[in-house]
CSV table of C-alpha atoms and ligand atoms in Angstrom, one decimal:
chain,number,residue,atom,x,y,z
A,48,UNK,CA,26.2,9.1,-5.3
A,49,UNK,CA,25.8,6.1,-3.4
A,50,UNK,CA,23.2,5.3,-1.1
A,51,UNK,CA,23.6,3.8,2.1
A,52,UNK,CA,20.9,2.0,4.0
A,53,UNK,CA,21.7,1.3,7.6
A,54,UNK,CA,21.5,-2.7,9.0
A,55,UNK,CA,18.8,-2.8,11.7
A,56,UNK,CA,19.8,-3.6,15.0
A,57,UNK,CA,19.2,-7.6,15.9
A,58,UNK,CA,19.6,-8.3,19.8
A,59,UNK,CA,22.6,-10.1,20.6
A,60,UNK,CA,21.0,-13.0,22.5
A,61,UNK,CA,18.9,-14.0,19.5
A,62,UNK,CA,20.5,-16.3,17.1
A,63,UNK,CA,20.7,-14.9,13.7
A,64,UNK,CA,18.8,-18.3,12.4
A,65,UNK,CA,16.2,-17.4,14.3
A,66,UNK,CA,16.3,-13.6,13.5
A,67,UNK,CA,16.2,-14.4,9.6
A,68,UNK,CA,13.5,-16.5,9.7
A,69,UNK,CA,10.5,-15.0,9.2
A,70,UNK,CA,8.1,-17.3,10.5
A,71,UNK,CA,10.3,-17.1,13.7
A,72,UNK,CA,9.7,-13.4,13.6
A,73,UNK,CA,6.1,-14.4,13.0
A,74,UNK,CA,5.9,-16.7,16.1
A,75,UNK,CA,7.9,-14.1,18.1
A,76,UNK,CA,5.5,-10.8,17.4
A,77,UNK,CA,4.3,-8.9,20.3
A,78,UNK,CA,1.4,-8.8,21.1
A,79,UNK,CA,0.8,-8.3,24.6
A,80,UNK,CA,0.9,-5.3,27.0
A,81,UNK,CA,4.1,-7.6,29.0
A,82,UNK,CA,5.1,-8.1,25.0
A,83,UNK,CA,5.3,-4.6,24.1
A,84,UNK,CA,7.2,-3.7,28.1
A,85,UNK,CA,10.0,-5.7,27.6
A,86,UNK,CA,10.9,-4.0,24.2
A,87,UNK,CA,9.6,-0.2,25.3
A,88,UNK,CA,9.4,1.7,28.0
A,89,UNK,CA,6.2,2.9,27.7
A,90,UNK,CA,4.3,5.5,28.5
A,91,UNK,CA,1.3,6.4,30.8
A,92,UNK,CA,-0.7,7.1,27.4
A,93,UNK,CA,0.5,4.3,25.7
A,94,UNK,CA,0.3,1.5,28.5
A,95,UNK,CA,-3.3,2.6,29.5
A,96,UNK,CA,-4.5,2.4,25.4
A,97,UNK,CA,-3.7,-1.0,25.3
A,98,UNK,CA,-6.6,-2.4,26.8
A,99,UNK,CA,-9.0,-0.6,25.1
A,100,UNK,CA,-6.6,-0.1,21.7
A,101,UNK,CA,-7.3,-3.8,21.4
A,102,UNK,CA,-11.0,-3.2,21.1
A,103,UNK,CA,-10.1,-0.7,18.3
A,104,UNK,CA,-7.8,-2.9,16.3
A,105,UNK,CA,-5.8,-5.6,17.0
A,106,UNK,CA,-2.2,-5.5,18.6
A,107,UNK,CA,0.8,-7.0,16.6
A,108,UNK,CA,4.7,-6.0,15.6
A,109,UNK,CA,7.3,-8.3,14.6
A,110,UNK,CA,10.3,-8.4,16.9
A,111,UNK,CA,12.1,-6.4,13.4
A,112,UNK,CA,10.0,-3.7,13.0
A,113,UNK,CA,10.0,-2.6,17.1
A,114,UNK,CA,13.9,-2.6,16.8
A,115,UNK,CA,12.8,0.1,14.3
A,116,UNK,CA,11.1,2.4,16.7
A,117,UNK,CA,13.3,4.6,18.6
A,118,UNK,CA,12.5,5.8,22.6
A,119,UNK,CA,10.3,8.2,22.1
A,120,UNK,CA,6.8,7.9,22.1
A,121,UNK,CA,6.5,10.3,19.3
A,122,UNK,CA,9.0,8.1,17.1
A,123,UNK,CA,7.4,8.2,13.6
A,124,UNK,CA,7.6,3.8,13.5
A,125,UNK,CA,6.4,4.0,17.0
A,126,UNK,CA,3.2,6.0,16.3
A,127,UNK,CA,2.3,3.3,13.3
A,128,UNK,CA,3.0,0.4,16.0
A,129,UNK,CA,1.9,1.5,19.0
A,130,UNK,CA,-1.6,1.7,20.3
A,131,UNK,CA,-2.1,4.9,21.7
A,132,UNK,CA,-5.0,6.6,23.9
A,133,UNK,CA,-5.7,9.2,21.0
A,134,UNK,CA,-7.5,6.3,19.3
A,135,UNK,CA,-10.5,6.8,22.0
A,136,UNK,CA,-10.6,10.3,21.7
A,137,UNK,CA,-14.0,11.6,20.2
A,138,UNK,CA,-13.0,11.9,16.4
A,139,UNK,CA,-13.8,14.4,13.5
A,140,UNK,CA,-14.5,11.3,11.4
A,141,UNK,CA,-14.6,7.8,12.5
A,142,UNK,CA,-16.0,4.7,9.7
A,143,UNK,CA,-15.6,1.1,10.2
A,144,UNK,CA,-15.6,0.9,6.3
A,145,UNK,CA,-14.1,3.9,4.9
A,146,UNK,CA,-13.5,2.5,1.5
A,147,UNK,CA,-17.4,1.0,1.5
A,148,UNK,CA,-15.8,-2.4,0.9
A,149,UNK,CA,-18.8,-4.2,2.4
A,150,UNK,CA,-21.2,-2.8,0.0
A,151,UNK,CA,-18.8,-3.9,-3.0
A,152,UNK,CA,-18.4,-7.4,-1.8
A,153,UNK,CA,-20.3,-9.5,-4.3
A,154,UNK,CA,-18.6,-13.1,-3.2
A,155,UNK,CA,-16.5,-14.3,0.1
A,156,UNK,CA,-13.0,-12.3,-0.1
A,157,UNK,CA,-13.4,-10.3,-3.5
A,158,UNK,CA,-14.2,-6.6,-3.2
A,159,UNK,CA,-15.1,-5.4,-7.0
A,160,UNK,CA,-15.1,-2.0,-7.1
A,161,UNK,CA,-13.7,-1.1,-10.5
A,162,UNK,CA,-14.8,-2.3,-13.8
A,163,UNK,CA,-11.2,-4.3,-14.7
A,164,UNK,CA,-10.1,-5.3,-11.0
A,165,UNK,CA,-10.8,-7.1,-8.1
A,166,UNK,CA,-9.1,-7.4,-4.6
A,167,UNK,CA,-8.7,-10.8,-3.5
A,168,UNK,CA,-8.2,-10.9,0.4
A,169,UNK,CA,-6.2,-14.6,1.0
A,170,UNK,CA,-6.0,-13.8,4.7
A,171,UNK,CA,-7.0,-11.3,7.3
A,172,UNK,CA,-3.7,-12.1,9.2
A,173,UNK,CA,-1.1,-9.3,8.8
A,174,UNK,CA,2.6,-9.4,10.8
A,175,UNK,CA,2.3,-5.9,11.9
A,176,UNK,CA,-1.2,-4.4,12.7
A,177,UNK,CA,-1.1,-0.6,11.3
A,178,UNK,CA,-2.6,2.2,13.5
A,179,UNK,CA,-4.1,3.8,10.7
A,180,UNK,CA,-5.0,0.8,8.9
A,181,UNK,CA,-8.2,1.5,6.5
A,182,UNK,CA,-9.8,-2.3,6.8
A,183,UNK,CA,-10.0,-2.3,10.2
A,184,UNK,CA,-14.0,-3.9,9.5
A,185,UNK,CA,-12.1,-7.2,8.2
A,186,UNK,CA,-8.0,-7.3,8.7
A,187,UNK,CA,-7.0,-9.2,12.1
A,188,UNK,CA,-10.6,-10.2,12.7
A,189,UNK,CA,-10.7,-14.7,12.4
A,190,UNK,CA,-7.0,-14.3,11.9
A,191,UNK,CA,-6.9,-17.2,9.3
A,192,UNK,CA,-6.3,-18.1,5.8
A,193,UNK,CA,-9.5,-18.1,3.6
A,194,UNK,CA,-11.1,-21.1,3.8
A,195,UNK,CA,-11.6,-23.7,1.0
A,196,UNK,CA,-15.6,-23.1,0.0
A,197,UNK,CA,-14.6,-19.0,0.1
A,198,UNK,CA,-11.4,-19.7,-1.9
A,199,UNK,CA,-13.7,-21.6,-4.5
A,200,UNK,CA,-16.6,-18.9,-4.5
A,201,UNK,CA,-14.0,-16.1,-5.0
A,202,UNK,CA,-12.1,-17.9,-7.6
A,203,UNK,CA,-15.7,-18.7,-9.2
A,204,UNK,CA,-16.7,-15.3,-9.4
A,205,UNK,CA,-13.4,-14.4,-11.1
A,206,UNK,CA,-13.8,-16.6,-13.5
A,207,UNK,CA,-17.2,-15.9,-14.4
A,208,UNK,CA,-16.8,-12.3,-14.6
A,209,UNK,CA,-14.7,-12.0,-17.9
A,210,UNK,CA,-13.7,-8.1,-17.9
A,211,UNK,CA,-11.9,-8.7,-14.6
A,212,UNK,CA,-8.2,-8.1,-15.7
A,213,UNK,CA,-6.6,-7.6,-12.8
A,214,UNK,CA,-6.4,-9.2,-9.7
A,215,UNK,CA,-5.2,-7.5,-6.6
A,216,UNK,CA,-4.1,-10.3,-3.9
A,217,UNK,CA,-4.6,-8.2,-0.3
A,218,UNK,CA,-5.7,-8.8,3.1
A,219,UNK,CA,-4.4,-8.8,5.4
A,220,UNK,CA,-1.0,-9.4,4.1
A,221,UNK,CA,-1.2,-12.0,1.2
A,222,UNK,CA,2.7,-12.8,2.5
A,223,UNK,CA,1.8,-13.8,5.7
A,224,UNK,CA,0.7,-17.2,4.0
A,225,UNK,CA,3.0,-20.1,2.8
A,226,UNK,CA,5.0,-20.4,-0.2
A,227,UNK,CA,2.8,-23.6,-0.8
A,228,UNK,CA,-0.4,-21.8,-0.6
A,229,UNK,CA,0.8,-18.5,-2.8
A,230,UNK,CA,2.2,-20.9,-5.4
A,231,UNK,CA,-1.2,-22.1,-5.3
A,232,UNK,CA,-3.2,-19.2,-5.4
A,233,UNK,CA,-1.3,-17.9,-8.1
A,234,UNK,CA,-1.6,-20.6,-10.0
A,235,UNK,CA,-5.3,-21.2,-9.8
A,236,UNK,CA,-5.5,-17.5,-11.5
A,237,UNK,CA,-3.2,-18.0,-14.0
A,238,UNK,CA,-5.6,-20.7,-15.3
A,239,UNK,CA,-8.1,-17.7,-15.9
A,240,UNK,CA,-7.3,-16.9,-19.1
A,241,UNK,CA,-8.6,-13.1,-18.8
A,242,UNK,CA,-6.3,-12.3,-16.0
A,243,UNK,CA,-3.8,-10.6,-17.1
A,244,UNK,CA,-2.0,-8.6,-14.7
A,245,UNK,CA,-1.8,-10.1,-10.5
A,246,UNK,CA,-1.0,-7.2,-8.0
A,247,UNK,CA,0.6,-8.4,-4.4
A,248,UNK,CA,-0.2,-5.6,-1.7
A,249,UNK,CA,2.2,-6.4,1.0
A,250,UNK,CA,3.7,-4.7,3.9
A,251,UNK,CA,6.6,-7.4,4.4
A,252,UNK,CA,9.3,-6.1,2.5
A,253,UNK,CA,8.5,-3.3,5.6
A,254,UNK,CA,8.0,-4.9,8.3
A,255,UNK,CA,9.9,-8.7,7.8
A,256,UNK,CA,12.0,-8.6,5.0
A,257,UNK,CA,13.0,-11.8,5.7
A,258,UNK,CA,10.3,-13.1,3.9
A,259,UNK,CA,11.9,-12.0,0.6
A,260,UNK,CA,13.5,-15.4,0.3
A,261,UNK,CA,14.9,-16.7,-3.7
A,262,UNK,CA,12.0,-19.2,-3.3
A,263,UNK,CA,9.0,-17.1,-2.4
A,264,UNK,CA,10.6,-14.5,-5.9
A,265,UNK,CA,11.1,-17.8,-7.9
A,266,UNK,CA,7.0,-18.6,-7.4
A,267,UNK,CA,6.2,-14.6,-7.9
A,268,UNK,CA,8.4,-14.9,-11.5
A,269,UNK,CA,6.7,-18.4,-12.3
A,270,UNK,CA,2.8,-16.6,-12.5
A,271,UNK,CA,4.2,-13.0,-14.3
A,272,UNK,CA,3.0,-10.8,-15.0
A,273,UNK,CA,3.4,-9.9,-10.8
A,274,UNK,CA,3.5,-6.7,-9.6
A,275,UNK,CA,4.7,-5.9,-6.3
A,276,UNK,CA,2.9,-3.2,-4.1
A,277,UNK,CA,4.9,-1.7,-1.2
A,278,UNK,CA,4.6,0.3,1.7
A,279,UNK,CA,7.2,2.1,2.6
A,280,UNK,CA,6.0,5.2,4.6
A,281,UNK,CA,9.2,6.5,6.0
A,282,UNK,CA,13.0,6.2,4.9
A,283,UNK,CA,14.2,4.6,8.2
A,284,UNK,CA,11.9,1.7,7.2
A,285,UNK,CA,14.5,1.1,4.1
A,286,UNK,CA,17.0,-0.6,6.1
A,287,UNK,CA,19.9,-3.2,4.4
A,288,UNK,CA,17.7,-5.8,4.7
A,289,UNK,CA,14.6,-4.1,3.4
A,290,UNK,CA,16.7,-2.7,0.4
A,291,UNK,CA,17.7,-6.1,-0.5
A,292,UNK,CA,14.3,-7.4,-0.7
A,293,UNK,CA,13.3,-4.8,-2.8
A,294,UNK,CA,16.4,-5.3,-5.2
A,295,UNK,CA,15.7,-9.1,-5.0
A,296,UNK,CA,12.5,-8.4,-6.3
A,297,UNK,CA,13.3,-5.7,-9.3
A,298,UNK,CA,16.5,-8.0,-10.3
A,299,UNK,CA,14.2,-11.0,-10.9
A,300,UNK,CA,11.7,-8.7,-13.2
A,301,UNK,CA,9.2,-8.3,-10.8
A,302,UNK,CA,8.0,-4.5,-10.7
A,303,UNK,CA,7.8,-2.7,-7.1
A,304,UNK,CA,5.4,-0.1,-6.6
A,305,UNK,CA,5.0,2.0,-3.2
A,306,UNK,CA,1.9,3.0,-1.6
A,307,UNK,CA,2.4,5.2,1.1
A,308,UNK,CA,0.4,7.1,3.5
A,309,UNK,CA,0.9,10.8,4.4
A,310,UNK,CA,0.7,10.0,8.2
A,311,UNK,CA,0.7,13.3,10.9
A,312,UNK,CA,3.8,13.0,13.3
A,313,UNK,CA,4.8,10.0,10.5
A,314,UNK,CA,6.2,11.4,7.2
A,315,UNK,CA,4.4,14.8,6.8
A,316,UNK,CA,7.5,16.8,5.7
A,317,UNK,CA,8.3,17.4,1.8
A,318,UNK,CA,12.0,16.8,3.5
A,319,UNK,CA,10.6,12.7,4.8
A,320,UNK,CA,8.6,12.5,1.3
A,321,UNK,CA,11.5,13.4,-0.4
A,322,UNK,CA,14.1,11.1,1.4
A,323,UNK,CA,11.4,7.9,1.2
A,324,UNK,CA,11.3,8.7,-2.6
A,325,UNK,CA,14.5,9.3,-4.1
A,326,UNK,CA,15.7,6.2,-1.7
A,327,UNK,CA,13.2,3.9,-3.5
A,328,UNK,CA,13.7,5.1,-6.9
A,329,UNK,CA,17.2,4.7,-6.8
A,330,UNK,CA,16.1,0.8,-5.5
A,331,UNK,CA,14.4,0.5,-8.9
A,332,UNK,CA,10.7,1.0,-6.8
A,333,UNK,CA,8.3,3.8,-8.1
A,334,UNK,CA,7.0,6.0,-5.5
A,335,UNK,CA,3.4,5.2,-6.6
A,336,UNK,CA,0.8,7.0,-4.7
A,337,UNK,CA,0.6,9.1,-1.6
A,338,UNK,CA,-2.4,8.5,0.4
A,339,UNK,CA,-4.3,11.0,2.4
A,340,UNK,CA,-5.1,8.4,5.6
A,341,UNK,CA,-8.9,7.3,5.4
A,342,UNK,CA,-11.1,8.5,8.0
A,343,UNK,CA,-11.2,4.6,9.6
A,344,UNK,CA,-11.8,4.0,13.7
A,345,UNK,CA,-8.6,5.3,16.0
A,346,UNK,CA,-6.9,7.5,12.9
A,347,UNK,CA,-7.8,11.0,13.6
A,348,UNK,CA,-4.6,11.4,15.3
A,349,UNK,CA,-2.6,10.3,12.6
A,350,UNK,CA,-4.3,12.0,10.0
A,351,UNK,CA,-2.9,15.0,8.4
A,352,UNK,CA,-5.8,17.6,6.6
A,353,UNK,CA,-6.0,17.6,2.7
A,354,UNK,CA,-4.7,21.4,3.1
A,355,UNK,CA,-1.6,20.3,4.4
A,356,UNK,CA,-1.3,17.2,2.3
A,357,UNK,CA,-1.4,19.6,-0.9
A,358,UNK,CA,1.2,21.7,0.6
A,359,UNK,CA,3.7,18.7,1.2
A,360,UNK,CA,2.8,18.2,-2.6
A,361,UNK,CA,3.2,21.4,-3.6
A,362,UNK,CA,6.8,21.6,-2.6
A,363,UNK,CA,7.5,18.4,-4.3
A,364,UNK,CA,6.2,19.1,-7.7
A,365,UNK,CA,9.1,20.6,-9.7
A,366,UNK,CA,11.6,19.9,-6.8
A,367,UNK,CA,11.4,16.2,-7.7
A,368,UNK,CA,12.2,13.7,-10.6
A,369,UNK,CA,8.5,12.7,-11.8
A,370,UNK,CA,10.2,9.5,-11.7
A,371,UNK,CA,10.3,9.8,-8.1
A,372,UNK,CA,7.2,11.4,-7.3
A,373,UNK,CA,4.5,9.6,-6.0
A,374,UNK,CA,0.7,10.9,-6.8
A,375,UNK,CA,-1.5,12.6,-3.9
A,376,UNK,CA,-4.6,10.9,-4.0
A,377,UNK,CA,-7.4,10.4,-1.5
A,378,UNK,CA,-10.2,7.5,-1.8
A,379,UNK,CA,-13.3,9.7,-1.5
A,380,UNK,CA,-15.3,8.0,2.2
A,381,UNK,CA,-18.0,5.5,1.5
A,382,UNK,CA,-16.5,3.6,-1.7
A,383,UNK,CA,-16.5,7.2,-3.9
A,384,UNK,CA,-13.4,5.7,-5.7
A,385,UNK,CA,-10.3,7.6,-6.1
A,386,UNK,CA,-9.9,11.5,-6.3
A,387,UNK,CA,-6.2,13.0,-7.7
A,388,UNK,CA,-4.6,16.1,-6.3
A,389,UNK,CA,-2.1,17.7,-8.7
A,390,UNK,CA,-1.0,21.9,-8.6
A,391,UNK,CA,-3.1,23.9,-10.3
A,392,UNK,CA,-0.6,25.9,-12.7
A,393,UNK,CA,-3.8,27.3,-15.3
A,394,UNK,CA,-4.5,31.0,-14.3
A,395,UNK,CA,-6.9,31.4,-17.8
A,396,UNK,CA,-8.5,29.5,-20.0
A,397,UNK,CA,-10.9,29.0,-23.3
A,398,UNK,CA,-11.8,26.5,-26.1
A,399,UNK,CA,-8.7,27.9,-28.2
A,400,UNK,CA,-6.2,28.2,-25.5
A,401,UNK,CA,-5.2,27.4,-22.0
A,402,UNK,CA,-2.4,30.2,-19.6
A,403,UNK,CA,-0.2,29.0,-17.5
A,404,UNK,CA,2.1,30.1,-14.7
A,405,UNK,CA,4.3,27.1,-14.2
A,406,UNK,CA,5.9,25.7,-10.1
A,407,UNK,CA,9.1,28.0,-10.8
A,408,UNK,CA,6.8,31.2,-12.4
A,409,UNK,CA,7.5,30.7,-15.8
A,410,UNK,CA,4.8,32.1,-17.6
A,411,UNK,CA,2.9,30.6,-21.5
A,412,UNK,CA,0.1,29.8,-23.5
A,413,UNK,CA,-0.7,26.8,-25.0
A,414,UNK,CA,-3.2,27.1,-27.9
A,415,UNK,CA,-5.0,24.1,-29.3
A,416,UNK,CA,-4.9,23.3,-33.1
A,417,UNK,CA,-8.2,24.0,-34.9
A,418,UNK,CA,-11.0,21.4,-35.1
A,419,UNK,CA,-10.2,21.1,-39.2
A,420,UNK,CA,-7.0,19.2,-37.6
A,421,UNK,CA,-8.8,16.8,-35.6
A,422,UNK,CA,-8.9,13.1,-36.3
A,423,UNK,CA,-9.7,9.5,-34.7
A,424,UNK,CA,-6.8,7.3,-35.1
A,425,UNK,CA,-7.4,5.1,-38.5
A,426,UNK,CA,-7.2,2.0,-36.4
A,427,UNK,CA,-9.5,3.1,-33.2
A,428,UNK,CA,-12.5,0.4,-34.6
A,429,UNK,CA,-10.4,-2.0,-33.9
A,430,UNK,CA,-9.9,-1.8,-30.2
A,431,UNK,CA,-13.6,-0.7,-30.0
A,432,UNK,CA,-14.6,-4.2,-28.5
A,433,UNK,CA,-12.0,-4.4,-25.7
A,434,UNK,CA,-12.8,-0.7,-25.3
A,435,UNK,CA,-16.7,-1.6,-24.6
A,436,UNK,CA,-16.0,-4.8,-22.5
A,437,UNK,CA,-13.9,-2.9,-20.3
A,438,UNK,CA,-16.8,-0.2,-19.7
A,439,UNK,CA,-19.5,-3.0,-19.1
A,440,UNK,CA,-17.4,-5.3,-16.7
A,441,UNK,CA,-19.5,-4.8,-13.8
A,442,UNK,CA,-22.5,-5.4,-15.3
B,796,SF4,S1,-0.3,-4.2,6.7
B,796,SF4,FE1,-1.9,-3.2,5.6
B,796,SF4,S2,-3.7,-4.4,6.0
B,796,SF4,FE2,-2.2,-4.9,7.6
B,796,SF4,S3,-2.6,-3.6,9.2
B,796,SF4,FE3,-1.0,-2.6,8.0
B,796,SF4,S4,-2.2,-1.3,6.6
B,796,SF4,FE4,-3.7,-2.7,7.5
């Protein structure tokens, strides 16, 4: 079957030059209280959190995305959006730094929290500002591009520590800045000879898929190996446009992987989940990971509780193509690194063998072969090396 993906709606008195050009929709965001009334009618809640939402996190949406949000105050693109009084109420959990970035922050704009990788953040300046965003301590703060003596410290540090393999461009939104200066970036860390993979973690595609011109994929297919992080959290953000961007980005080898967050009021139905994945999939994007929403400032709201999160999972597994299904994981508070959820299908087990009642009932054993069998791969000594670099790369 075919699947359609619906235009977004452009208001008539705009020019469509202006419309398709995503520093126009950049210039144009709203920001404002007056902003946000001329698009919305807003509510009592929602008008009065704007003062104060401000304090929490900054205010932004591109002109795009808030012809994405229907009337409602409950729409699911309004409640990412839209500042809301629920951000003041007394919370169950509230961190600045959920993901203990600041403790992990060995050199301007590099967090290093894994042995192989390091986030890079190139700006702090995103086009939409998240309601549930998990930096909250550093995104839309100076709302600049780094600037040159960090850019040299982080590169530095890169560069100096050899058993960084990957490096994860963030922010912020790493396409918020200029083809000029990602061409740059991206070059400067191609120069590092023991970077091998680059990650961009962007919510454009989303939010202004505009910015998915031939030139900005031309630069991303110059410095490959790129990967491409989305964040697609709900399938009415895949509009035309946003589908293109995506296919614009798999048809020029770059790979597109989607991050999304299990938001409460957002996408917490298997039935959303679902929709979002198999859309995505059949884009050529890999439903990557599903987050449970970190416990930052203003979320509690829009959080959903790990119970429920593993029941959304739990209807998924078996329903849908592991091609399409995206992995439940939560980052454990203070910088604990990543925990995985999977179903639990063991009911008994031992050294010899393991039972197991599978997602549709189906009952078996599976026994292991006896130690006599067991044997290290002739050739293991010789990726001992890389093996021990890899587990020493902090240090
Ligand atoms: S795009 Fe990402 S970094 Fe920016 S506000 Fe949204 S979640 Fe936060």
């Amino acid at each position: 079957m075919k699947l359609q993906f619906k235009r977004a709606p452009k208001p008539e008195s705009i020019p469509t030059a202006d419309w398709n050009n995503w520093t126009w929709q950049l210039r144009q965001s709203l920001k404002s209280l007056s902003d946000f009334e001329k698009a919305f009618n807003l509510d009592e809640q929602e008008r009065s959190a704007f003062q104060e939402g401000a304090e929490v996190f900054n205010i932004r949406t591109t002109p795009y995305y808030a012809g994405l949000a229907g009337p409602q105050s409950q729409d699911p693109i309004r409640r990412i959006l839209m500042p809301n009084a629920l951000e003041l109420a007394t919370p169950a959990q509230a961190m600045l730094d959920p993901l203990g970035e600041r403790k992990n922050n060995p050199a301007p704009r590099i967090i290093h929290r894994y042995p192989d990788r390091v986030l890079f953040l190139v700006t702090d300046i995103c086009s939409v500002y998240c309601r549930y965003c998990t930096r909250k301590h550093f995104t839309g703060q100076e709302q600049a591009f780094i600037k040159n003596n960090e850019y040299e410290e982080a590169l530095s540090y890169i560069k100096s520590h050899t058993g960084i393999r990957e490096v994860i461009l963030s922010g912020g939104d790493p396409l918020t800045i200029s083809d000029a200066q990602l061409d740059r970036t991206l070059f400067d860390l191609r120069k590092i000879d023991h970077v091998e993979i680059i990650r961009v973690g962007t919510r454009m595609p989303v939010v202004c898929p505009m910015r998915v011109s031939e030139d900005l994929v031309k630069i991303l297919k110059k410095h490959k190996p790129v990967f491409l992080m989305s964040h697609f959290n709900h399938p009415r953000e895949l509009t035309e446009e946003a589908a293109q961007a995506v296919e614009k980005f798999v048809d020029n080898g770059i790979p597109v992987m989607n991050q999304m967050v299990l938001l409460n009021g957002v996408n917490n139905h298997p039935a959303i989940v679902q929709a979002l994945s198999r859309r995505l999939l059949y884009l050529r994007a890999k439903p990557y990971y599903m987050f449970q929403c970190d416990p930052s400032r203003g979320t509690d709201h829009l959080r959903t509780s790990i119970e429920d999160s593993l029941e959304i999972q739990k209807e998924l597994w078996g329903n849908l193509s592991g091609l399409a299904m995206p992995t439940l994981s939560l980052d454990i508070p203070d910088g604990g690194g990543k925990t995985y959820y999977v179903p639990n299908y063991e009911t008994q087990s031992s050294s010899e063998k393991r039972m197991y009642r599978g997602w549709d009932g189906v009952e078996a054993e599976y026994v292991n072969p006896t130690a006599d069998r067991i044997q290290k791969p002739l050739d293991a000594e010789l990726y001992f090396s890389e093996w021990e670099s890899l587990k020493n790369a902090k240090t």
